[in-house]
CSV table of C-alpha atoms and ligand atoms in Angstrom, one decimal:
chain,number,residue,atom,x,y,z
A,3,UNK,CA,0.0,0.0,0.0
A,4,UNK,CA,2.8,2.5,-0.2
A,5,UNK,CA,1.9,3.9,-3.2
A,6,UNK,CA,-1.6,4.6,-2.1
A,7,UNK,CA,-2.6,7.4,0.2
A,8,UNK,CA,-5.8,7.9,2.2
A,9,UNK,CA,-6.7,11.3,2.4
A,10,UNK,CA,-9.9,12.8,3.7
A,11,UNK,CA,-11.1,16.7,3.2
A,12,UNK,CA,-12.5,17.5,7.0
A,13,UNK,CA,-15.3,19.2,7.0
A,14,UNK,CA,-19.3,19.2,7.5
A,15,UNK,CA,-22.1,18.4,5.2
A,16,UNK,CA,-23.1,21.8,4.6
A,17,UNK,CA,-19.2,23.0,3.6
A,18,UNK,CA,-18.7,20.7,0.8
A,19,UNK,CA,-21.8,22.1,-1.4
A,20,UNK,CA,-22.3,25.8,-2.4
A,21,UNK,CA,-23.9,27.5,1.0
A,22,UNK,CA,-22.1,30.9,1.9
A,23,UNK,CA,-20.3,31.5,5.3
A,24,UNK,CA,-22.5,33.6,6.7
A,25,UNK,CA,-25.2,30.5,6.6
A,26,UNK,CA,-23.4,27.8,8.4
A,27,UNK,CA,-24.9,28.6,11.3
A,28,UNK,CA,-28.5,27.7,10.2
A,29,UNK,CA,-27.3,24.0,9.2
A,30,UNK,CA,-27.2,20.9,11.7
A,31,UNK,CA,-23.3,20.3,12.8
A,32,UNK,CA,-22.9,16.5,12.3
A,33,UNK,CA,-18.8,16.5,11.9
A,34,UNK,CA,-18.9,14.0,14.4
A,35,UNK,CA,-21.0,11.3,12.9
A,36,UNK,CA,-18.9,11.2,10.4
A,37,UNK,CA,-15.8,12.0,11.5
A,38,UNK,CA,-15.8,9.3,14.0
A,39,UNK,CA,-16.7,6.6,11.4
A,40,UNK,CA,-14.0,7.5,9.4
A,41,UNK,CA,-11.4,7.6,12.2
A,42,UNK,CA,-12.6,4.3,13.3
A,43,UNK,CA,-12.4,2.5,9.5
A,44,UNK,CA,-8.7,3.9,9.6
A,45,UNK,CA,-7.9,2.5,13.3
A,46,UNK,CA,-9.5,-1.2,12.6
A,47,UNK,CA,-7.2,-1.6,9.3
A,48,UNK,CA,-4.2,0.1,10.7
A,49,UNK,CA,-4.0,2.9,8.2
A,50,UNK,CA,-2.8,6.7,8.2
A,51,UNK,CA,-4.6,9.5,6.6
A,52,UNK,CA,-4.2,13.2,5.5
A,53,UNK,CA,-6.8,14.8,6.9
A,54,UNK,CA,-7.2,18.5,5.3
A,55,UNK,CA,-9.1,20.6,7.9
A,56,UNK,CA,-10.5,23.8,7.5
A,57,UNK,CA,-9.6,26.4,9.4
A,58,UNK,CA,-12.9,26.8,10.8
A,59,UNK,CA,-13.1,23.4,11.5
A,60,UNK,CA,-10.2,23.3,13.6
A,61,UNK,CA,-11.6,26.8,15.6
A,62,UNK,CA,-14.8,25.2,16.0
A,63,UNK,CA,-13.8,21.6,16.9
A,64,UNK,CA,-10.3,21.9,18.5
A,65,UNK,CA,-10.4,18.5,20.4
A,66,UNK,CA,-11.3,16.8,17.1
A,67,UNK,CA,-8.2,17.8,15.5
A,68,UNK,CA,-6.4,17.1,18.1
A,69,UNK,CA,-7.7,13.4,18.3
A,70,UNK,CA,-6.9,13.5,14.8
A,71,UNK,CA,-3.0,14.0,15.5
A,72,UNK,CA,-2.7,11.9,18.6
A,73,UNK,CA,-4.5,8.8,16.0
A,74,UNK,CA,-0.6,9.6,14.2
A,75,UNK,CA,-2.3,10.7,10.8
A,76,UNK,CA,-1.4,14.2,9.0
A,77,UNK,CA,-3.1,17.4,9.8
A,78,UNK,CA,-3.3,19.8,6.9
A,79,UNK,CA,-4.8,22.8,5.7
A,80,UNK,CA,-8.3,22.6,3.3
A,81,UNK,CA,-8.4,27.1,3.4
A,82,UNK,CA,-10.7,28.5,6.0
A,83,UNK,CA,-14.2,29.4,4.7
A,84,UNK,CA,-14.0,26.8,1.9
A,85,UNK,CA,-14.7,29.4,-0.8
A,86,UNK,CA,-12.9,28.6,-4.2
A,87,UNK,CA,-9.3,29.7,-4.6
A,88,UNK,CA,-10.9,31.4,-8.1
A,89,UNK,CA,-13.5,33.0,-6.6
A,90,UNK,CA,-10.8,35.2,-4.0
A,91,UNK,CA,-8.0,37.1,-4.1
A,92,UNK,CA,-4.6,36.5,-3.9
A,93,UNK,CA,-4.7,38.9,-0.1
A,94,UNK,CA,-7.6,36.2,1.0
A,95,UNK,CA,-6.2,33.4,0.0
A,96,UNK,CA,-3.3,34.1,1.7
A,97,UNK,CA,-4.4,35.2,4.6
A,98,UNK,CA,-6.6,31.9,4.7
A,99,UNK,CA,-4.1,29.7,4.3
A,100,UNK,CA,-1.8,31.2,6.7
A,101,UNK,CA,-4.6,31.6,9.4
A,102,UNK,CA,-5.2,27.4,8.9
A,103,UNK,CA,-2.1,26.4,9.4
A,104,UNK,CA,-1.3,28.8,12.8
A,105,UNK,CA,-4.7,27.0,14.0
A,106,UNK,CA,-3.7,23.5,13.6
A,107,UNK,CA,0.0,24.3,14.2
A,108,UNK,CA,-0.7,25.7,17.9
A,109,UNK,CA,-3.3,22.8,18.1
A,110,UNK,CA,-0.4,20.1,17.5
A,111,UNK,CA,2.6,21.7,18.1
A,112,UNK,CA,3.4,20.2,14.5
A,113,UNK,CA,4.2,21.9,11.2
A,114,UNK,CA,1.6,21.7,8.6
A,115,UNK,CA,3.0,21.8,4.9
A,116,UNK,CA,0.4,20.3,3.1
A,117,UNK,CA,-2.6,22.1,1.4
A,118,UNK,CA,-5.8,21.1,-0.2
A,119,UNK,CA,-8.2,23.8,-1.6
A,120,UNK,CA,-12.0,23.4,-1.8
A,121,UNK,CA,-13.4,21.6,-4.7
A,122,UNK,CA,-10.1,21.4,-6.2
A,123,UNK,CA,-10.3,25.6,-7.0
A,124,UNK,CA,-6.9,25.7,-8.0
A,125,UNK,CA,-7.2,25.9,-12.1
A,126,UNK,CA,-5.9,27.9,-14.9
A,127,UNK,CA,-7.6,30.8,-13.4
A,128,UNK,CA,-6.0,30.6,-10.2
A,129,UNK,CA,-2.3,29.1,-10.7
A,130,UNK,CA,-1.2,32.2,-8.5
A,131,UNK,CA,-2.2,30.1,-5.7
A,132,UNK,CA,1.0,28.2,-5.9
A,133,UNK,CA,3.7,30.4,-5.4
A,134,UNK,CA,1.9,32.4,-2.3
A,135,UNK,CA,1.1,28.5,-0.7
A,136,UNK,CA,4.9,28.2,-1.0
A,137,UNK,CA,5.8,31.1,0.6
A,138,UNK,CA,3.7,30.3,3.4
A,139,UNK,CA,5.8,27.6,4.0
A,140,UNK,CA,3.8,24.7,2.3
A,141,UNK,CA,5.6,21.7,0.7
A,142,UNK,CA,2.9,20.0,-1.1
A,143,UNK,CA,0.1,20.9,-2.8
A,144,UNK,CA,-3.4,19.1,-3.8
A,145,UNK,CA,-5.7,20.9,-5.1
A,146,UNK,CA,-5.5,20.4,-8.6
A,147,UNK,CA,-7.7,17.7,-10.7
A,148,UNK,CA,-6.4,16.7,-14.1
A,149,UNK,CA,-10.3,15.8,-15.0
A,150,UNK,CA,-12.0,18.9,-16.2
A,151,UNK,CA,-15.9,19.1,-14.6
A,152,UNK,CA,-18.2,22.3,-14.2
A,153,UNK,CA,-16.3,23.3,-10.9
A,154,UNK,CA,-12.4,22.9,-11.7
A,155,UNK,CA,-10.0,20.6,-13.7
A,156,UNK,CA,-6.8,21.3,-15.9
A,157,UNK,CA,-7.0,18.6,-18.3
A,158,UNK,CA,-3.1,19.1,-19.0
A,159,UNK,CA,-1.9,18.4,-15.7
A,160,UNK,CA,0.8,15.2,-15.4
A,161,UNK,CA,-0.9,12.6,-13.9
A,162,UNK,CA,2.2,12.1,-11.6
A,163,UNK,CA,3.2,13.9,-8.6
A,164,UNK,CA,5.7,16.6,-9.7
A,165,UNK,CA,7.7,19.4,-8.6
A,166,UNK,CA,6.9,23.0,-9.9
A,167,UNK,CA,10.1,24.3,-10.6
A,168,UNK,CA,9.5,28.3,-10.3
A,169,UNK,CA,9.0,27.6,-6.4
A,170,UNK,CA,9.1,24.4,-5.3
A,171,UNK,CA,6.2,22.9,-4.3
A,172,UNK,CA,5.6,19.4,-5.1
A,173,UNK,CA,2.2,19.0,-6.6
A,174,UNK,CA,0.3,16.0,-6.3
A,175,UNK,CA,-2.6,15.8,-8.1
A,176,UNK,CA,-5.9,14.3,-8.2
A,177,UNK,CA,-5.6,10.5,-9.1
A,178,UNK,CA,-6.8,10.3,-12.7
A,179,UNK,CA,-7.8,6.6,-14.5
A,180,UNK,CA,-9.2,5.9,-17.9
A,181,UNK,CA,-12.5,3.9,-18.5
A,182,UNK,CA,-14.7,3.7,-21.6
A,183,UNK,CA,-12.5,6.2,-23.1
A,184,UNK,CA,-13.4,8.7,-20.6
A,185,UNK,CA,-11.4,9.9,-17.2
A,186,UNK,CA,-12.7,9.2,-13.6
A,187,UNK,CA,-11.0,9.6,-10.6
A,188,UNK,CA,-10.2,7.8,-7.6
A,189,UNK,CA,-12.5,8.9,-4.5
A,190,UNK,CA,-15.4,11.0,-3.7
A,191,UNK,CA,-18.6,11.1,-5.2
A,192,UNK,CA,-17.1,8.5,-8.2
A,193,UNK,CA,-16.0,6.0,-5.2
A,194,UNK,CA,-20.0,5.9,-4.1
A,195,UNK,CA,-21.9,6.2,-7.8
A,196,UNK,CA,-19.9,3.2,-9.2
A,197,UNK,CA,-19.7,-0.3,-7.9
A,198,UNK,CA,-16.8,-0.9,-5.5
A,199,UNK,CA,-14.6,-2.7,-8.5
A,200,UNK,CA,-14.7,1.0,-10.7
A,201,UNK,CA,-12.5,2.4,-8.5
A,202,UNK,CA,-10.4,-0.8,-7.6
A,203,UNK,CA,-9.3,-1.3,-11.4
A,204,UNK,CA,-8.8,2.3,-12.1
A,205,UNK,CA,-6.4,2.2,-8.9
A,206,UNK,CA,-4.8,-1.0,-10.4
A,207,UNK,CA,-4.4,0.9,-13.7
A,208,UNK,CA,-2.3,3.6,-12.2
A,209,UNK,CA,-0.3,0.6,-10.1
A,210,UNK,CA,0.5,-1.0,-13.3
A,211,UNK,CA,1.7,2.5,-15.0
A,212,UNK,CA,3.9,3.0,-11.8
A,213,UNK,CA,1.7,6.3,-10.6
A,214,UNK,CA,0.7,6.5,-7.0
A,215,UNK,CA,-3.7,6.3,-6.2
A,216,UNK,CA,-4.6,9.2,-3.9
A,217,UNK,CA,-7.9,8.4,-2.8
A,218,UNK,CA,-10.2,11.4,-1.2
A,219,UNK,CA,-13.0,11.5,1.0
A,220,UNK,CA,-14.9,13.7,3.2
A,221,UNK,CA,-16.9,12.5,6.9
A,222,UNK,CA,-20.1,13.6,5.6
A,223,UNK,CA,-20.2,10.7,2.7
A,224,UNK,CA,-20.2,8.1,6.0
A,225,UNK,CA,-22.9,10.2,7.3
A,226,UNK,CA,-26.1,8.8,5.1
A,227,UNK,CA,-28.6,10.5,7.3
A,228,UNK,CA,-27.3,13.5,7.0
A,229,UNK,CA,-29.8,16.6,6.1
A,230,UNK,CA,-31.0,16.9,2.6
A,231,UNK,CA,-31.4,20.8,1.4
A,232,UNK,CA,-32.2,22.0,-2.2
A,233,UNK,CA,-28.9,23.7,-4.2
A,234,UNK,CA,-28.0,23.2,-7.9
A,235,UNK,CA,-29.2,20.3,-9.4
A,236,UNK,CA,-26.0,18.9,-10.7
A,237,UNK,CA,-24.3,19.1,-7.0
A,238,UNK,CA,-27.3,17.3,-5.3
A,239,UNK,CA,-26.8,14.5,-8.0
A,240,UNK,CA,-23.2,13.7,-7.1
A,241,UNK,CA,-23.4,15.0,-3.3
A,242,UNK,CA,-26.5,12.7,-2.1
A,243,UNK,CA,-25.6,9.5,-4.3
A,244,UNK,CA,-24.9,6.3,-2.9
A,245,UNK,CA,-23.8,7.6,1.1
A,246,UNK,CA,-24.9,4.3,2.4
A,247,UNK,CA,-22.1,2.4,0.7
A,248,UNK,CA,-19.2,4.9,1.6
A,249,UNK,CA,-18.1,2.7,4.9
A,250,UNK,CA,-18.4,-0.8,3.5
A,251,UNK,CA,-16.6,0.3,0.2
A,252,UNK,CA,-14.3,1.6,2.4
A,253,UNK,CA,-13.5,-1.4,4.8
A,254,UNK,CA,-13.1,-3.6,1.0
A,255,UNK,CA,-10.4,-1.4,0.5
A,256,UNK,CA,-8.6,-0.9,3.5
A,257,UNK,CA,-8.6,-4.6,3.7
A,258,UNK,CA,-4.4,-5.3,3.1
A,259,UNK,CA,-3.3,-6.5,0.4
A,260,UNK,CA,-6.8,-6.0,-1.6
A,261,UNK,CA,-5.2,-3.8,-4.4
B,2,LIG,ZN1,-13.8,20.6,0.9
């Protein structure tokens, strides 16, 4: 399994769709459901995780991160406010990032050099993000998705984890697999729309071509029960689909050896 990483974006149902900031508030807080699910699937098979917090996570829920550090996974930063890299300015994001990682840093005591933005908002529009996350001191970057959809994607990017020259940073990008002559990827909403052996091949694709599988996942897909609210169409299709089979998918691939 050293090729394959685990990594999980930490934050609540009602962060990883479109609702603003200043409407949080209004939503049921459910982190926990399925948070502790997730912790508990990575205990039982003896695996580590990258969990990318937001900042306002960590605020909000310090003794959560801090269970997440003590378990011995990674703590990194997933922004603040989990608005798009595109959608702010270079002054937000950087003030985001750098705000995330003094959270979690005097949460842990440990350095946090690894960055994920929301829904993958670093594109073509926002490649600026790069050099300001590495002169806030991060190391590793994965926010960008070589699958172009409706919310980010640069179809050009390697499908290897790489090393941006002008500054740095080692980029390591969403995990990227052919099928039918289209391109999936390997987590999130595609690990809970398609049967469990979708994403297992497409991982054993990238094996075979010697490229690392970095899967993604985020507490509220092991959260079924969670609240259903109305917002675009297309991001209720992908959001709501299939929670039920997120933790036994899961435990078939934690299982050693089942790559
Ligand atoms: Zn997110």
């Amino acid at each position: 399994m050293s090729n394959n990483c685990f990594t999980v974006d930490f934050e609540d149902w009602y962060q990883g769709i479109e609702l603003p900031f200043s409407d949080w508030h209004k939503y049921e807080r459910r982190i926990e459901k399925g948070f502790y699910r997730v912790l508990e699937l990575l205990n039982a098979y003896n695996s580590k995780a990258t969990f990318f917090t937001l900042g306002w996570i960590a605020e909000t829920y310090p003794h959560l991160v801090k269970e997440v550090a003590d378990a011995g996974h990674e703590l990194g930063s997933h922004g603040y406010s989990h608005e798009k890299v595109y959608n702010q300015t270079p002054e937000e994001f950087r003030h985001e990032i750098r705000q995330t990682k003094n959270i979690i840093e005097q949460l842990t005591g440990k350095e946090v050099t690894t960055h994920r933005s929301p829904f993958f908002s670093i594109t073509s529009k926002s490649l600026w993000a790069l050099d300001i996350l590495a002169e806030e001191g991060y190391k590793i970057d994965c926010s960008i998705s070589p699958i172009k959809t409706w919310r980010y994607g640069i179809s050009s990017c390697p499908d290897s984890v790489f090393r941006i020259k002008e500054n740095n940073l080692i980029e390591f990008p969403v995990s990227r697999f052919s099928f039918l002559r289209k391109k999936w990827a390997v987590g999130g909403a595609y690990f809970r729309i398609f049967p469990y052996s979708f994403t297992l091949n497409g991982m054993r694709q990238r094996i075979k071509n010697n490229l690392p599988n970095m899967f993604y996942i985020h507490p509220w897909e092991y959260d079924p029960e969670h609240p259903h609210v109305k917002f675009e169409r297309k991001a209720m299709l992908t959001h709501y689909a299939n929670l039920k089979k997120t933790y036994s998918n899961t435990q078939k691939l934690l299982i050693p050896a089942s790559i």
